[in-house]
Coordinates of C-alpha atoms and ligand atoms in Angstrom, one line a residue:
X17 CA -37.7 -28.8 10.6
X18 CA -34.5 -28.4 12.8
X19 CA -34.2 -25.0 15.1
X20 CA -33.3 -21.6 14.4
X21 CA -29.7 -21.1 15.4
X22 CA -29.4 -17.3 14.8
X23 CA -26.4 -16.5 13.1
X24 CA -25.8 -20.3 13.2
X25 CA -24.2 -20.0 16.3
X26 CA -23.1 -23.6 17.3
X27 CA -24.0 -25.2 13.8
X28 CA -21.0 -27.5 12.8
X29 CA -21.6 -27.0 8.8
X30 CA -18.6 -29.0 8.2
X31 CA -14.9 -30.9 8.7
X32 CA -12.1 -29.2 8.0
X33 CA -8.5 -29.9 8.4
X34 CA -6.8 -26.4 8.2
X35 CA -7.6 -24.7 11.5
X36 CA -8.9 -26.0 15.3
X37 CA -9.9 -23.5 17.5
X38 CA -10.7 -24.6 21.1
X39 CA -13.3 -21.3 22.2
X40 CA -12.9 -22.1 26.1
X41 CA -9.5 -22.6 26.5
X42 CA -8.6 -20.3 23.8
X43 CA -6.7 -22.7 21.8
X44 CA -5.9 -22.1 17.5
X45 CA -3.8 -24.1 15.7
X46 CA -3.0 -24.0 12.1
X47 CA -2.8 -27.5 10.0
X48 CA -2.4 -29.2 13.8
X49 CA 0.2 -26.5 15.1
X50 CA -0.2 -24.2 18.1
X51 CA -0.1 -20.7 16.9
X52 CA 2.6 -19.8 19.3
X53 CA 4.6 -22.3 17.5
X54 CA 3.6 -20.7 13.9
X55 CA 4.7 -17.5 15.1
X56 CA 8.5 -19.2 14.3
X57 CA 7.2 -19.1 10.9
X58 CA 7.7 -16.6 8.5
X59 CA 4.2 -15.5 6.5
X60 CA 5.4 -17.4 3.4
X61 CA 6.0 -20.6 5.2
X62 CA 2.9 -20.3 7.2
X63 CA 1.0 -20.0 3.5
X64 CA 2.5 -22.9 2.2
X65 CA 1.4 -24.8 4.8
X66 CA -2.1 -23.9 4.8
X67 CA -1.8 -24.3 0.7
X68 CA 0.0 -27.7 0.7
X69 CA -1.1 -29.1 4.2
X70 CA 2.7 -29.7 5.4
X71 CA 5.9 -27.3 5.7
X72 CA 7.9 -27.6 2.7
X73 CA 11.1 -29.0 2.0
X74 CA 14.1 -26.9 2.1
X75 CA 14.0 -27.2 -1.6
X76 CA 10.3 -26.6 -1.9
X77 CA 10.8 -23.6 0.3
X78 CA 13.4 -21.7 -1.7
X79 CA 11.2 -22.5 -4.9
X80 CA 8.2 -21.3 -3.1
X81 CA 9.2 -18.5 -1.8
X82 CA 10.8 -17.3 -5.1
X83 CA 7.5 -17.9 -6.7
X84 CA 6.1 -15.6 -4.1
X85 CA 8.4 -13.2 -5.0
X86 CA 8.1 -13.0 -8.6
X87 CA 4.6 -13.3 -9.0
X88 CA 4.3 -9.8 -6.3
X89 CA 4.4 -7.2 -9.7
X90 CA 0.7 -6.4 -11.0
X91 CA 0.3 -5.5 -14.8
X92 CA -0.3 -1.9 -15.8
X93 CA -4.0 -3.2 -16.7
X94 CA -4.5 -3.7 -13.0
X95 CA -2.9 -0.4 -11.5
X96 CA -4.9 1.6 -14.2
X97 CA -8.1 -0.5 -12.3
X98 CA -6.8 1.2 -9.5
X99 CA -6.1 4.3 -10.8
X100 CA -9.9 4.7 -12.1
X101 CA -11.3 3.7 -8.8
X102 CA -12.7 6.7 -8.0
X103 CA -10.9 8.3 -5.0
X104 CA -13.7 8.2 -2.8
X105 CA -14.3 4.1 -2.4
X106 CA -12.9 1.9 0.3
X107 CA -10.0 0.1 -0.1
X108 CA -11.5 -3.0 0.5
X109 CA -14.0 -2.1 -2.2
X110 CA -10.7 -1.5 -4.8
X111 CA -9.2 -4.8 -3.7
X112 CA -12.3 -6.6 -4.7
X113 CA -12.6 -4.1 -8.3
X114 CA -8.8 -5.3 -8.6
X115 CA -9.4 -9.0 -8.0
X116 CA -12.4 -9.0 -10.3
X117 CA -10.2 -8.1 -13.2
X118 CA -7.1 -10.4 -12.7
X119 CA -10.1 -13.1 -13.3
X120 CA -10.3 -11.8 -16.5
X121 CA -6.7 -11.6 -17.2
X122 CA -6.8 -15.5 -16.1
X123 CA -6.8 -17.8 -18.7
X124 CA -7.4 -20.8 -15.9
X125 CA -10.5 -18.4 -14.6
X126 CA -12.9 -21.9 -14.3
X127 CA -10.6 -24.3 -14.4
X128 CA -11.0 -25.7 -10.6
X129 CA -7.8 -28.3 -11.1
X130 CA -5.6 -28.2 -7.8
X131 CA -3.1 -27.1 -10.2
X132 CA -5.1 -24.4 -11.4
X133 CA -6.1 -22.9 -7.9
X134 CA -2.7 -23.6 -6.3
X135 CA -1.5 -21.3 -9.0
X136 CA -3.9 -18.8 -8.7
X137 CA -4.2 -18.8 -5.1
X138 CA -0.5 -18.2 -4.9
X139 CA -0.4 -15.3 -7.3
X140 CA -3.3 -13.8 -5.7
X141 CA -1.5 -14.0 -1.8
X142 CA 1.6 -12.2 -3.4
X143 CA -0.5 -9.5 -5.4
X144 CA -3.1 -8.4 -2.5
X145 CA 0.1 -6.0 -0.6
X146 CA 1.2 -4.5 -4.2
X147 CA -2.3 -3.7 -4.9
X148 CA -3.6 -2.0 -1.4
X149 CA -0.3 -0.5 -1.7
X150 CA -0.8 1.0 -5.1
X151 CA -4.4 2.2 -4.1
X152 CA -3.2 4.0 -1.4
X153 CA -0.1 5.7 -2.9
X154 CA -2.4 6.6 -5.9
X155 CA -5.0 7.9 -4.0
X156 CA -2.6 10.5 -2.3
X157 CA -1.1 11.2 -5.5
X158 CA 1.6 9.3 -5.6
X159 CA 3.3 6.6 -8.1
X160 CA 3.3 2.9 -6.6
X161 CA 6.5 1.3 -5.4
X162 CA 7.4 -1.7 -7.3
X163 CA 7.9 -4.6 -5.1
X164 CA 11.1 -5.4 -3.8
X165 CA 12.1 -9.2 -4.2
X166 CA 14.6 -9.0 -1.3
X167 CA 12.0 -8.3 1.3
X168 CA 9.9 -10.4 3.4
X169 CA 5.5 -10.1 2.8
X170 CA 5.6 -8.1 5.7
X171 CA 8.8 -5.4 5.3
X172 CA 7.6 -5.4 1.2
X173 CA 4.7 -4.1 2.1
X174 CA 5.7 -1.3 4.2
X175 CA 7.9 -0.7 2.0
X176 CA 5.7 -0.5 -1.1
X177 CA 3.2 1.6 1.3
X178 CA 6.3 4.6 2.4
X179 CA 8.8 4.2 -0.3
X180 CA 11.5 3.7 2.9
X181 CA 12.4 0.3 4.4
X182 CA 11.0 0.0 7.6
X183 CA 12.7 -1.6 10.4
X184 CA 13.8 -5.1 11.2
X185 CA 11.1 -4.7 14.3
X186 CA 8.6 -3.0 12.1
X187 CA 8.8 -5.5 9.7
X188 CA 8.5 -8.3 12.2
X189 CA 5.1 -6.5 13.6
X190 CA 3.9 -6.6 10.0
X191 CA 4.9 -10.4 9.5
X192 CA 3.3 -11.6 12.3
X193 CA 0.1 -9.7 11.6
X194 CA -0.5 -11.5 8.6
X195 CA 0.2 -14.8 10.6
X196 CA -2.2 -14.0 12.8
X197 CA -4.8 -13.3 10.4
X198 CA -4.2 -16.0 7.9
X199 CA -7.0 -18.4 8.8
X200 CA -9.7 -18.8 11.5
X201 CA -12.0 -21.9 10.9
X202 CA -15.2 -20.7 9.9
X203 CA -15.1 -17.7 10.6
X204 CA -17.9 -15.2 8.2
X205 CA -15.7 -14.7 5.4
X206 CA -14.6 -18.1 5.2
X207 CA -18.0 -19.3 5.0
X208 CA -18.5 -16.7 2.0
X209 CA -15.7 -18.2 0.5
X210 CA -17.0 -22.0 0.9
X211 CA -20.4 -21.1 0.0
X212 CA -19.5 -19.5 -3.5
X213 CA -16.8 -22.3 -4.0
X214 CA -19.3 -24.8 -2.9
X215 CA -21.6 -23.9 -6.1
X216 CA -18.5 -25.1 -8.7
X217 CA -18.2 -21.1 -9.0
X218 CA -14.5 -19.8 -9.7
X219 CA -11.6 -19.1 -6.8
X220 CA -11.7 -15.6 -8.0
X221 CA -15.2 -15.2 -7.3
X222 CA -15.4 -16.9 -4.0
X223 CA -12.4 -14.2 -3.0
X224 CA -14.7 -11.9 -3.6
X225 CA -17.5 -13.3 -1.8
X226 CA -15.0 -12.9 1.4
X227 CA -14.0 -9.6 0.7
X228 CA -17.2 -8.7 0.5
X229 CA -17.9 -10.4 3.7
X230 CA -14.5 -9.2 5.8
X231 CA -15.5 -5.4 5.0
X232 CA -18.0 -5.2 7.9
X233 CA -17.8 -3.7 11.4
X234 CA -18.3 -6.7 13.1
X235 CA -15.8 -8.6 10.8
X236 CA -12.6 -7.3 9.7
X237 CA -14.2 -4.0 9.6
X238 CA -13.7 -3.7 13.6
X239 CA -9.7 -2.5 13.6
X240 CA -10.8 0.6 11.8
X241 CA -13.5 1.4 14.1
X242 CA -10.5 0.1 17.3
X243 CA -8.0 2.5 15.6
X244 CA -11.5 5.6 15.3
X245 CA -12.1 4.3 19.3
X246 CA -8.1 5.5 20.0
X247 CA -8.5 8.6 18.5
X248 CA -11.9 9.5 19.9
X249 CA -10.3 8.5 23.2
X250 CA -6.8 10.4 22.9
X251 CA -5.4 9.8 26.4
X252 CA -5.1 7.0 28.9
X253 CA -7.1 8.7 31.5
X254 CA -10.2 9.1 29.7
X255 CA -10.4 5.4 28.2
X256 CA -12.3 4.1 31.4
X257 CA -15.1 6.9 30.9
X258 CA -15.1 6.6 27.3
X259 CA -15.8 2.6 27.8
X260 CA -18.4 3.2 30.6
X261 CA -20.2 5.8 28.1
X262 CA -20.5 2.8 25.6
X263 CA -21.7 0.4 28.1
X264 CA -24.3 3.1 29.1
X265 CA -25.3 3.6 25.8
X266 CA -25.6 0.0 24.9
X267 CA -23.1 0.4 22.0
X268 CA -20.4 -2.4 21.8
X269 CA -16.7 -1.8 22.3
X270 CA -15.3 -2.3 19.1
X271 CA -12.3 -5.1 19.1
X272 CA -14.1 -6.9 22.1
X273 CA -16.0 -10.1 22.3
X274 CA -16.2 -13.2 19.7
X275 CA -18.6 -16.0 18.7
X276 CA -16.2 -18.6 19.5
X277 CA -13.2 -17.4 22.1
X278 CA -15.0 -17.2 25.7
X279 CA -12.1 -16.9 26.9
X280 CA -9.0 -14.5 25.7
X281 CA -8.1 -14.9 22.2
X282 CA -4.7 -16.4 21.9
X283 CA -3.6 -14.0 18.7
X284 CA -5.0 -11.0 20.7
X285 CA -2.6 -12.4 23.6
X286 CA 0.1 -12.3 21.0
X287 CA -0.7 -9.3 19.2
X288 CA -0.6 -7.3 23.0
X289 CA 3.0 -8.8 23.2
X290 CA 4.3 -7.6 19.9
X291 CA 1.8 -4.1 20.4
X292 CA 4.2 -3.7 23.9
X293 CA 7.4 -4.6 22.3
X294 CA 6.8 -1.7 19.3
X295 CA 5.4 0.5 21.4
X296 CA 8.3 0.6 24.0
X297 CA 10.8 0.9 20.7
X298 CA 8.9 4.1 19.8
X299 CA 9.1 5.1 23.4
X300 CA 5.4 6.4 22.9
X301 CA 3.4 4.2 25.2
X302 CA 0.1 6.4 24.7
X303 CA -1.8 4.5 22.3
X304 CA -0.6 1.4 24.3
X305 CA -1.6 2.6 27.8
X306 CA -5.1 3.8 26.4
X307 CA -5.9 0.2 24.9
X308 CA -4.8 -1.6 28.0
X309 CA -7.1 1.3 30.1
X310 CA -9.8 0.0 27.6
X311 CA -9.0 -3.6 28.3
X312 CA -8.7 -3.3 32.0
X313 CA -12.3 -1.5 31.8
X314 CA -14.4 -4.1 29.6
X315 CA -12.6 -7.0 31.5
X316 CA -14.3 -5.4 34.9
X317 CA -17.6 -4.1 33.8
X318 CA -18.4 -7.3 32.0
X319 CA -16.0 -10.5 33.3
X320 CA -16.2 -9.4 36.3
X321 CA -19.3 -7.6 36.9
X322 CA -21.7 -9.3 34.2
X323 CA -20.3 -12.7 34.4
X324 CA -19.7 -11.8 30.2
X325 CA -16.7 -13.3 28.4
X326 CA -16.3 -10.5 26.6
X327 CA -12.2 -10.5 25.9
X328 CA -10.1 -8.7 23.5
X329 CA -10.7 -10.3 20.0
X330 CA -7.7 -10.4 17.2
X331 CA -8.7 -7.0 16.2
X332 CA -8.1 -4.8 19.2
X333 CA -5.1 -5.3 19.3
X334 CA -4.3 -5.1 16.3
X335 CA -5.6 -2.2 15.2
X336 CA -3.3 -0.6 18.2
X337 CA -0.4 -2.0 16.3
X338 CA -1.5 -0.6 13.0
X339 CA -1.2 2.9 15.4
X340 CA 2.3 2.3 15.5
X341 CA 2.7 0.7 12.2
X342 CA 1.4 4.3 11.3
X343 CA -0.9 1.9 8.6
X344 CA -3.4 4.2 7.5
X345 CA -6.6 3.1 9.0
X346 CA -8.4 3.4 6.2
X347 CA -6.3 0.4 4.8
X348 CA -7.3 -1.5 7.9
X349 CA -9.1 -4.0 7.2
X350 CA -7.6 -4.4 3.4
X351 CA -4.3 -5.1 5.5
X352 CA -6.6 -7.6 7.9
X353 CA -7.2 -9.1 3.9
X354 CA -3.9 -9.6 3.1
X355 CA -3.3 -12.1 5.2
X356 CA -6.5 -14.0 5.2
X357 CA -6.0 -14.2 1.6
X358 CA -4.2 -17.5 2.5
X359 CA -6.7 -19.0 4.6
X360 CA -9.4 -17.9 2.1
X361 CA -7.2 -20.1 -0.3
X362 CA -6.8 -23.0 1.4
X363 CA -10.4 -23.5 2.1
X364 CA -11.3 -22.6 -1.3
X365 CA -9.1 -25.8 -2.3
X366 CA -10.8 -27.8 0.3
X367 CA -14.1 -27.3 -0.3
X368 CA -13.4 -28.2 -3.5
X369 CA -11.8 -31.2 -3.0
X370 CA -14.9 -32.5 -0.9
X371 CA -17.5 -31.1 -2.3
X372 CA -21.2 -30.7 -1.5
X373 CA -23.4 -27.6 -2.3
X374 CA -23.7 -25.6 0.8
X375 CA -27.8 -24.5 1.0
X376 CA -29.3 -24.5 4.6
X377 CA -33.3 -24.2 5.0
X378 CA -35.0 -21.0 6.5
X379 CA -38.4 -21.5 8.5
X380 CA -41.2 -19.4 6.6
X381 CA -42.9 -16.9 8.7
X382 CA -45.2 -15.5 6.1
X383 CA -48.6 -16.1 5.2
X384 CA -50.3 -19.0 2.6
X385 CA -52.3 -18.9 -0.4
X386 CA -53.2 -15.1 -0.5
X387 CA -54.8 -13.9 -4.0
X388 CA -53.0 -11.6 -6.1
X389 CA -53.8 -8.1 -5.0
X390 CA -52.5 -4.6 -6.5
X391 CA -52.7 -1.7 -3.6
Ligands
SDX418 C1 -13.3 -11.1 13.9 O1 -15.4 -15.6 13.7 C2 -14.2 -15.3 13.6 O2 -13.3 -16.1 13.8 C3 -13.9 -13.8 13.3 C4 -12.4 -13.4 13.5 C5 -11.5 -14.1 12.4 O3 -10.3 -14.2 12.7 O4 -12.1 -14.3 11.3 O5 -11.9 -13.8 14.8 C6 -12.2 -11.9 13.3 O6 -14.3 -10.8 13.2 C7 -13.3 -10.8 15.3 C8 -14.6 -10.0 15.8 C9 -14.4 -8.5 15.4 N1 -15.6 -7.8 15.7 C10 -15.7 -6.9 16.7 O7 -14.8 -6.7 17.5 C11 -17.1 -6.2 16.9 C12 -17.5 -6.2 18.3 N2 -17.8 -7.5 18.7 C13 -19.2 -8.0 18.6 O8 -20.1 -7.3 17.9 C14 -19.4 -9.4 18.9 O9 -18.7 -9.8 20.0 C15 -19.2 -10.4 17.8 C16 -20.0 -9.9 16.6 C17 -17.8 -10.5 17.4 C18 -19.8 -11.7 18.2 O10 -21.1 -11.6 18.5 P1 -22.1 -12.7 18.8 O11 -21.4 -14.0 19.0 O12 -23.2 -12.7 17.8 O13 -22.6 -12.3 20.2 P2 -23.8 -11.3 20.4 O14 -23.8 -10.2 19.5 O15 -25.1 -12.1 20.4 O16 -23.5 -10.7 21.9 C19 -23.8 -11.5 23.0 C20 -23.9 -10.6 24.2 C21 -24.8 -9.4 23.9 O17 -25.4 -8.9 25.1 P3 -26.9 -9.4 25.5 O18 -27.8 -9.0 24.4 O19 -26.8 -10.9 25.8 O20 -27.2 -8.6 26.8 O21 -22.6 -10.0 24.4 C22 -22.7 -8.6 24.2 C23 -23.9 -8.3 23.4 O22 -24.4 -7.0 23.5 N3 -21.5 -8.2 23.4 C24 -20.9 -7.0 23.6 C25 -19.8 -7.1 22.7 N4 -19.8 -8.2 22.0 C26 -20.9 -8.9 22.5 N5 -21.1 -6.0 24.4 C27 -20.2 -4.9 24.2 N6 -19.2 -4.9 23.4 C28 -18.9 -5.9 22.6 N7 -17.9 -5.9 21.8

């Protein structure tokens, strides 16, 4: 029987063609382009690229987006679902309640035809903002926002979340966000995803399977615990004792380190960029200064000191730019979730496509042949 690889660390379970991530020179590219290029994208090309494996045709492009569009308003069946999630669960945990029952609304629920899952996978990028939206009005007793057909993903979103329209730089932050986050290999959830799909299981339940997965702290869950870190912090000056306290401690500094980057995480590279650019706009540079304190700390104690590539990851970042998105952070990681919908998608459709149930071996540590015996 092979090794242990804990975690799997290093174990290539499979070939993909939708994301390639070079870990030591910090390299990701979606569908064989550089993400710096992507980021010339908008979020609804960049899906139908991961979806279809190519940019569209201008033609294509128009159609899809429109479909994107149209298919963004959620029945009343599915805000009620909301409405009788009780006001204490997470919104990752309503997202999933809310995916669970479009399946049963979906009359294509099993069928796994590339038709089929294109079209679901579609409608279920467009709905994931109008219903994380809709939660959170709901829960602060508000009536949702019906989505607005002449905004992009990212500026409908705000939108539906305020009830204003937020800025042309606002809604650029928010856009690239959900770039960013759209797809990352194999990443936890992804392999949730793949697994589920894998066992001829539905799309709607293998979305769930990375929901489930995305939730935790040292997944998606880390820009809430990035955006707690700011707050717990307050001010720039005491970011480099609150990061020494950690280290002291042996707790880990939430948005840092990654099983694959050893090196800087190119999306956290461009998420710092976009994090500057919003946070000059707003003239605020607190939040800002604090993370680059934090940054300037971790990148000393343990690059430096420890000869430990622990960089910023995607999420620490990020979560500093949900700070100035004003993004409630307990939509955090449902917001990481609405653009990794996409990548979640595409995989879904490739794993399909190719096929073979995914079930590694564990390595029994128990004991043999003991008699049955009631303490
Ligand atoms: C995402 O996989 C993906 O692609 C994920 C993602 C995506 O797009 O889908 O990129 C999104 O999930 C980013 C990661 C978000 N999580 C966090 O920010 C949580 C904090 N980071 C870690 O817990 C950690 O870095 C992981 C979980 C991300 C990766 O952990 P590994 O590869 O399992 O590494 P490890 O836990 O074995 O740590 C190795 C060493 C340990 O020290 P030693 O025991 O060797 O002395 O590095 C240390 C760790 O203590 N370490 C950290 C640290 N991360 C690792 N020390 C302090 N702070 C940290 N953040």
């Amino acid at each position: 029987m092979a090794e242990i690889q804990k975690g799997l660390e290093g174990i290539v379970a499979l070939e993909t063609k939708i994301a390639y991530i070079d870990g030591i020179k910090g390299i990701l590219e979606y569908r064989g382009i550089n993400i710096n290029e992507i980021m010339k994208l908008s979020y609804d090309e960049v899906v139908y690229l991961l979806l279809h494996s190519k940019l569209p045709t201008e033609s294509d492009r128009t159609k899809f987006i429109n479909r994107l569009r149209d298919e963004r308003v959620i029945d009343e069946g599915t805000i009620n679902i909301v409405r009788v999630c009780n006001f204490n669960i997470e919104a990752m945990d309503a997202l999933r309640t809310a995916v669970s029952h479009l399946s049963h609304c979906d009359p294509d629920l099993n069928d796994n035809s590339l038709e089929a899952n294109l079209r679901k996978g579609t409608e279920l990028v467009a709905q994931f903002p109008t219903i994380v939206a809709a939660f959170w009005r709901i829960r602060n007793m508000e009536e949702p926002i019906p989505p607005d057909k002449t905004l992009s993903h990212g500026a409908n979103f705000l939108y539906m979340l305020r009830g204003t329209k937020p800025t042309a730089l606002e809604a650029k932050c928010m856009e690239s966000d959900f770039i960013l986050s759209a797809e990352h290999e194999l990443n936890a959830s992804t392999f949730s995803v793949r697994t589920t799909a894998s066992t001829l299981s539905d799309m709607h339940s293998a979305i769930i399977s990375g929901l489930g997965t995305l939730k935790g702290v040292l997944h998606g869950g880390a820009r809430l615990a990035v955006l707690e870190m700011l707050d717990e912090i307050e001010e720039p000056e005491k970011a480099e004792n609150h990061v020494l306290n950690l280290i002291s401690n042996k707790k880990r500094v939430m948005g840092f380190g990654h099983r694959v980057y050893k090196t800087f995480d190119p999306r956290g590279i461009i998420f710092k960029q976009i994090t500057k650019e919003i946070a000059e706009d707003t003239g605020d540079l607190r939040w800002f200064s604090i993370a680059e304190n934090i940054e300037a700390t971790v990148l000393r104690e343990f690059v430096e000191k420890r000869n430990k590539p622990i960089y910023p990851n995607v999420d620490f970042y990020a979560g500093v730019l949900y700070k100035y998105l004003k993004i409630p952070p307990l939509l955090s990681t449902a917001v990481f979730a609405i653009g990794r919908i996409s990548g979640w998608v595409a995989h879904c459709i490739e794993q399909f496509a190719d096929n073979r149930l995914i079930r590694p071996r564990a390595r029994y540590a128990g004991e043999h042949d003991l008699p049955i015996r009631f303490l």
